[in-house]
Amino acid sequence: MKKKPTYAIESVDKALLLASILQHEGPQRVTDAAELVGVSVSTAHRLFAMLVYRDFAVQLPDRRYAAGPLLEPREASHAPLRALRRAGLPHLARLAASVHETANLAVRAGTQVRVVAGVESDQPVRIGDRTGFSLPAHQSAVGKVILAGLPADDVARLYAAREDVDLARLREVLDAVRSSGFAVNDEEVETGLAAIGLAVPDAEGRPFAGIALSMPASRFGRDKVAGWVGQLRTTAAAIRQDLDAIGS
């Protein structure tokens, strides 16, 4: 299970997170980027200056920053990320406080899902903040619930060139997810990590994002699933309601 280094260098972590945001979400204004990574505007300026110096970023004529030549382009998500974060974070905080496990919000980009917001558990042994992390959609709980909402032909096209993915088996998994309404990742992505996920629908009812509870596999119990799913459903509905109010 991947853990944050004991002696983490916070400035390096923030710079890498900024680079990841540029790669996955496109150009950013300094003020928006500062808010996303939790630093002052002046600190964001300095971080961007270093990214530009090392070719991880470039500054555009409109003064925004974009991914530099060292960052390969990735397929972007079409979800309204700023609105999702604004609507999602308060509800993730309440969910994490209620369940005492880490709560995440993620969107799909191609065959990956990217965590765009998260709130850590308050337990001493916990899954850390995964914001900015990309995970394989076909293995992660939140990825499965989003894939399950896509037409079968779209899923087939996504994985047509992936020799490492058994498409027939994936179809079976997604059928089960559609039937139950939730998905589980029991150490499929990382040893020692388990998660349970539920979709967040767009205005037309299509799952364009997902929320998940992540925990050490030692605390994952099938007897707890019904309770977790109920809380995830409440949270997903609240996020959808706030998205409607924001006008996503």
Coordinates of C-alpha atoms in Angstrom, one line a residue:
M1 CA 0.0 0.0 0.0
K2 CA 1.5 3.3 -1.1
K3 CA 2.1 5.7 1.7
K4 CA 3.3 9.3 1.9
P5 CA 7.0 9.3 2.8
T6 CA 7.8 9.8 6.4
Y7 CA 10.0 12.8 5.6
A8 CA 7.9 14.3 2.8
I9 CA 9.2 17.5 1.2
E10 CA 6.0 19.5 1.0
S11 CA 7.2 22.0 -1.6
V12 CA 8.2 19.1 -3.9
D13 CA 4.8 17.4 -3.4
K14 CA 3.0 20.6 -4.2
A15 CA 5.1 21.2 -7.4
L16 CA 4.4 17.6 -8.6
L17 CA 0.7 18.0 -7.9
L18 CA 0.7 21.2 -10.0
A19 CA 2.4 19.4 -12.8
S20 CA -0.1 16.6 -12.6
I21 CA -3.0 19.1 -12.7
L22 CA -1.5 20.8 -15.8
Q23 CA -1.1 17.4 -17.5
H24 CA -4.6 16.2 -16.8
E25 CA -6.7 19.3 -16.6
G26 CA -5.1 21.8 -19.0
P27 CA -4.0 25.4 -18.5
Q28 CA -4.5 27.0 -15.1
R29 CA -4.5 30.5 -13.7
V30 CA -2.2 31.1 -10.8
T31 CA -5.0 31.9 -8.4
D32 CA -7.0 28.8 -9.3
A33 CA -3.9 26.6 -9.0
A34 CA -3.0 28.1 -5.6
E35 CA -6.5 27.2 -4.4
L36 CA -6.3 23.7 -5.8
V37 CA -3.0 22.7 -4.0
G38 CA -3.6 24.8 -0.9
V39 CA -0.8 27.4 -1.1
S40 CA -0.7 31.2 -1.3
V41 CA -0.7 32.9 -4.7
S42 CA 3.0 33.9 -4.2
T43 CA 4.0 30.4 -3.5
A44 CA 2.1 29.1 -6.6
H45 CA 4.1 31.7 -8.6
R46 CA 7.4 30.3 -7.3
L47 CA 6.3 26.7 -7.9
F48 CA 5.3 27.5 -11.5
A49 CA 8.6 29.3 -12.0
M50 CA 10.5 26.1 -11.1
L51 CA 8.2 24.0 -13.3
V52 CA 8.9 26.3 -16.3
Y53 CA 12.6 26.3 -15.6
R54 CA 12.6 22.5 -15.8
D55 CA 10.3 22.3 -18.8
F56 CA 7.4 20.8 -16.9
A57 CA 5.3 23.9 -17.6
V58 CA 5.1 26.8 -20.0
Q59 CA 3.5 30.2 -19.6
L60 CA 0.9 31.1 -22.2
P61 CA 0.4 34.6 -23.6
D62 CA -2.7 35.1 -21.4
R63 CA -0.5 34.4 -18.4
R64 CA -1.9 31.0 -17.6
Y65 CA 0.4 28.0 -17.2
A66 CA 0.2 24.9 -19.3
A67 CA 1.9 21.5 -19.4
G68 CA 5.4 21.8 -20.7
P69 CA 7.3 19.6 -23.2
L70 CA 8.4 17.0 -20.5
L71 CA 4.8 16.1 -19.8
E72 CA 3.2 13.8 -22.3
P73 CA -0.4 14.7 -23.1
R74 CA -3.1 12.6 -21.5
E75 CA -6.7 12.1 -22.4
A76 CA -8.6 14.8 -20.4
S77 CA -11.8 14.4 -18.5
H78 CA -14.9 16.3 -19.8
A79 CA -16.4 16.6 -16.3
P80 CA -16.8 20.1 -14.8
L81 CA -14.0 19.7 -12.3
R82 CA -14.2 23.0 -10.5
A83 CA -17.9 22.6 -9.9
L84 CA -17.3 19.0 -8.8
R85 CA -14.7 20.0 -6.3
R86 CA -16.8 22.8 -4.9
A87 CA -19.9 20.6 -4.6
G88 CA -18.1 17.5 -3.5
L89 CA -15.6 18.5 -0.8
P90 CA -18.0 19.5 2.0
H91 CA -19.9 16.2 1.5
L92 CA -16.7 14.2 1.3
A93 CA -15.6 15.7 4.6
R94 CA -18.9 14.7 6.3
L95 CA -18.7 11.2 4.8
A96 CA -15.1 10.7 6.0
A97 CA -16.0 12.0 9.5
S98 CA -19.0 9.7 9.7
V99 CA -17.4 6.5 8.4
H100 CA -13.8 7.2 9.6
E101 CA -12.4 6.2 6.3
T102 CA -10.8 8.2 3.5
A103 CA -13.4 9.6 1.0
N104 CA -12.4 10.4 -2.6
L105 CA -14.1 11.9 -5.6
A106 CA -12.8 10.9 -9.1
V107 CA -13.5 11.3 -12.8
R108 CA -12.6 9.1 -15.8
A109 CA -10.1 10.1 -18.4
G110 CA -9.8 7.3 -21.0
T111 CA -9.0 4.0 -19.3
Q112 CA -7.9 5.8 -16.1
V113 CA -9.7 7.5 -13.3
R114 CA -8.2 10.5 -11.6
V115 CA -8.8 11.5 -8.0
V116 CA -9.8 15.2 -8.0
A117 CA -10.6 15.7 -4.4
G118 CA -10.2 13.7 -1.2
V119 CA -10.6 13.8 2.6
E120 CA -8.4 11.6 4.8
S121 CA -9.7 9.3 7.5
D122 CA -9.0 10.4 11.1
Q123 CA -7.8 7.0 12.1
P124 CA -4.0 6.5 12.8
V125 CA -3.8 3.7 10.2
R126 CA -5.5 5.1 7.1
I127 CA -5.3 5.5 3.3
G128 CA -3.7 8.9 2.6
D129 CA -4.9 11.7 0.4
R130 CA -4.9 10.4 -3.2
T131 CA -5.7 13.7 -4.9
G132 CA -4.0 13.9 -8.3
F133 CA -3.5 10.1 -8.4
S134 CA -4.5 8.2 -11.5
L135 CA -5.8 4.6 -11.2
P136 CA -6.8 1.9 -13.8
A137 CA -10.5 2.3 -14.3
H138 CA -11.1 -1.4 -14.8
Q139 CA -9.6 -2.3 -11.4
S140 CA -10.6 0.6 -9.1
A141 CA -14.0 0.8 -7.4
V142 CA -14.8 4.3 -8.6
G143 CA -13.6 3.4 -12.2
K144 CA -15.9 0.3 -12.3
V145 CA -19.0 2.3 -11.4
I146 CA -18.3 4.9 -14.1
L147 CA -17.5 2.3 -16.7
A148 CA -20.7 0.4 -15.8
G149 CA -22.7 3.4 -16.9
L150 CA -21.2 3.5 -20.4
P151 CA -22.7 1.7 -23.4
A152 CA -21.1 -1.7 -24.0
D153 CA -19.7 -0.6 -27.4
D154 CA -17.9 2.4 -25.7
V155 CA -16.3 0.1 -23.2
A156 CA -15.2 -2.3 -26.0
R157 CA -13.6 0.6 -27.9
L158 CA -11.8 1.8 -24.8
Y159 CA -10.2 -1.5 -24.2
A160 CA -9.9 -2.8 -27.8
A161 CA -6.1 -2.3 -27.8
R162 CA -5.5 -3.4 -24.2
E163 CA -4.1 -7.0 -24.4
D164 CA -3.7 -7.0 -20.6
V165 CA -7.5 -6.6 -20.0
D166 CA -9.9 -9.6 -20.4
L167 CA -12.8 -7.8 -22.0
A168 CA -15.2 -10.7 -21.5
R169 CA -14.4 -10.8 -17.8
L170 CA -14.7 -7.0 -17.6
R171 CA -18.2 -7.2 -19.1
E172 CA -19.2 -9.7 -16.4
V173 CA -17.8 -7.4 -13.7
L174 CA -19.6 -4.4 -15.0
D175 CA -22.9 -6.4 -15.3
A176 CA -22.6 -7.2 -11.6
V177 CA -21.9 -3.5 -10.8
R178 CA -24.9 -2.4 -12.7
S179 CA -27.0 -5.0 -10.9
S180 CA -25.8 -4.0 -7.4
G181 CA -25.3 -0.3 -8.0
F182 CA -21.8 -0.2 -6.4
A183 CA -18.3 -1.6 -7.0
V184 CA -15.6 -3.0 -4.8
N185 CA -11.8 -3.0 -5.2
D186 CA -10.3 -5.6 -2.9
E187 CA -6.6 -5.2 -3.3
E188 CA -6.8 -5.1 -7.1
V189 CA -5.0 -1.8 -7.4
E190 CA -2.7 -1.9 -4.4
T191 CA -1.9 -4.6 -2.0
G192 CA -3.4 -3.8 1.4
L193 CA -5.9 -1.3 0.0
A194 CA -9.7 -1.8 -0.4
A195 CA -12.4 0.5 -1.6
I196 CA -16.1 0.7 -2.3
G197 CA -17.4 3.1 -4.9
L198 CA -20.6 4.6 -6.2
A199 CA -21.4 6.8 -9.2
V200 CA -22.3 10.4 -9.2
P201 CA -24.6 11.0 -12.2
D202 CA -24.6 14.0 -14.5
A203 CA -27.8 16.0 -15.2
E204 CA -29.0 13.3 -17.6
G205 CA -28.4 10.5 -15.1
R206 CA -25.2 9.2 -16.7
P207 CA -22.3 8.5 -14.3
F208 CA -19.6 11.0 -15.1
A209 CA -17.9 10.9 -11.7
G210 CA -17.7 8.6 -8.7
I211 CA -17.1 8.7 -5.0
A212 CA -15.3 6.0 -3.0
L213 CA -14.4 5.0 0.5
S214 CA -10.8 3.8 0.7
M215 CA -9.4 1.8 3.7
P216 CA -6.7 -0.7 4.7
A217 CA -7.9 -4.1 3.5
S218 CA -7.7 -5.3 7.1
R219 CA -10.7 -3.1 7.9
F220 CA -12.8 -4.1 4.9
G221 CA -15.7 -6.3 5.9
R222 CA -18.6 -7.6 3.8
D223 CA -20.9 -7.1 6.7
K224 CA -20.2 -3.4 6.5
V225 CA -21.0 -3.0 2.8
A226 CA -24.7 -2.2 3.1
G227 CA -24.0 0.6 5.6
W228 CA -21.3 2.1 3.5
V229 CA -23.4 1.9 0.3
G230 CA -26.2 3.7 2.1
Q231 CA -23.9 6.6 3.1
L232 CA -22.3 6.7 -0.3
R233 CA -25.8 7.0 -1.9
T234 CA -26.7 9.9 0.4
T235 CA -23.4 11.6 -0.4
A236 CA -23.7 11.1 -4.1
A237 CA -27.3 12.5 -4.1
A238 CA -26.1 15.6 -2.1
I239 CA -23.3 16.2 -4.5
R240 CA -25.7 16.0 -7.4
Q241 CA -28.1 18.4 -5.8
D242 CA -25.3 20.9 -5.2
L243 CA -24.1 20.6 -8.7
D244 CA -27.6 21.4 -10.0
A245 CA -27.6 24.5 -7.7
I246 CA -24.2 25.6 -9.0
G247 CA -25.3 25.0 -12.6
S248 CA -22.7 22.4 -13.8

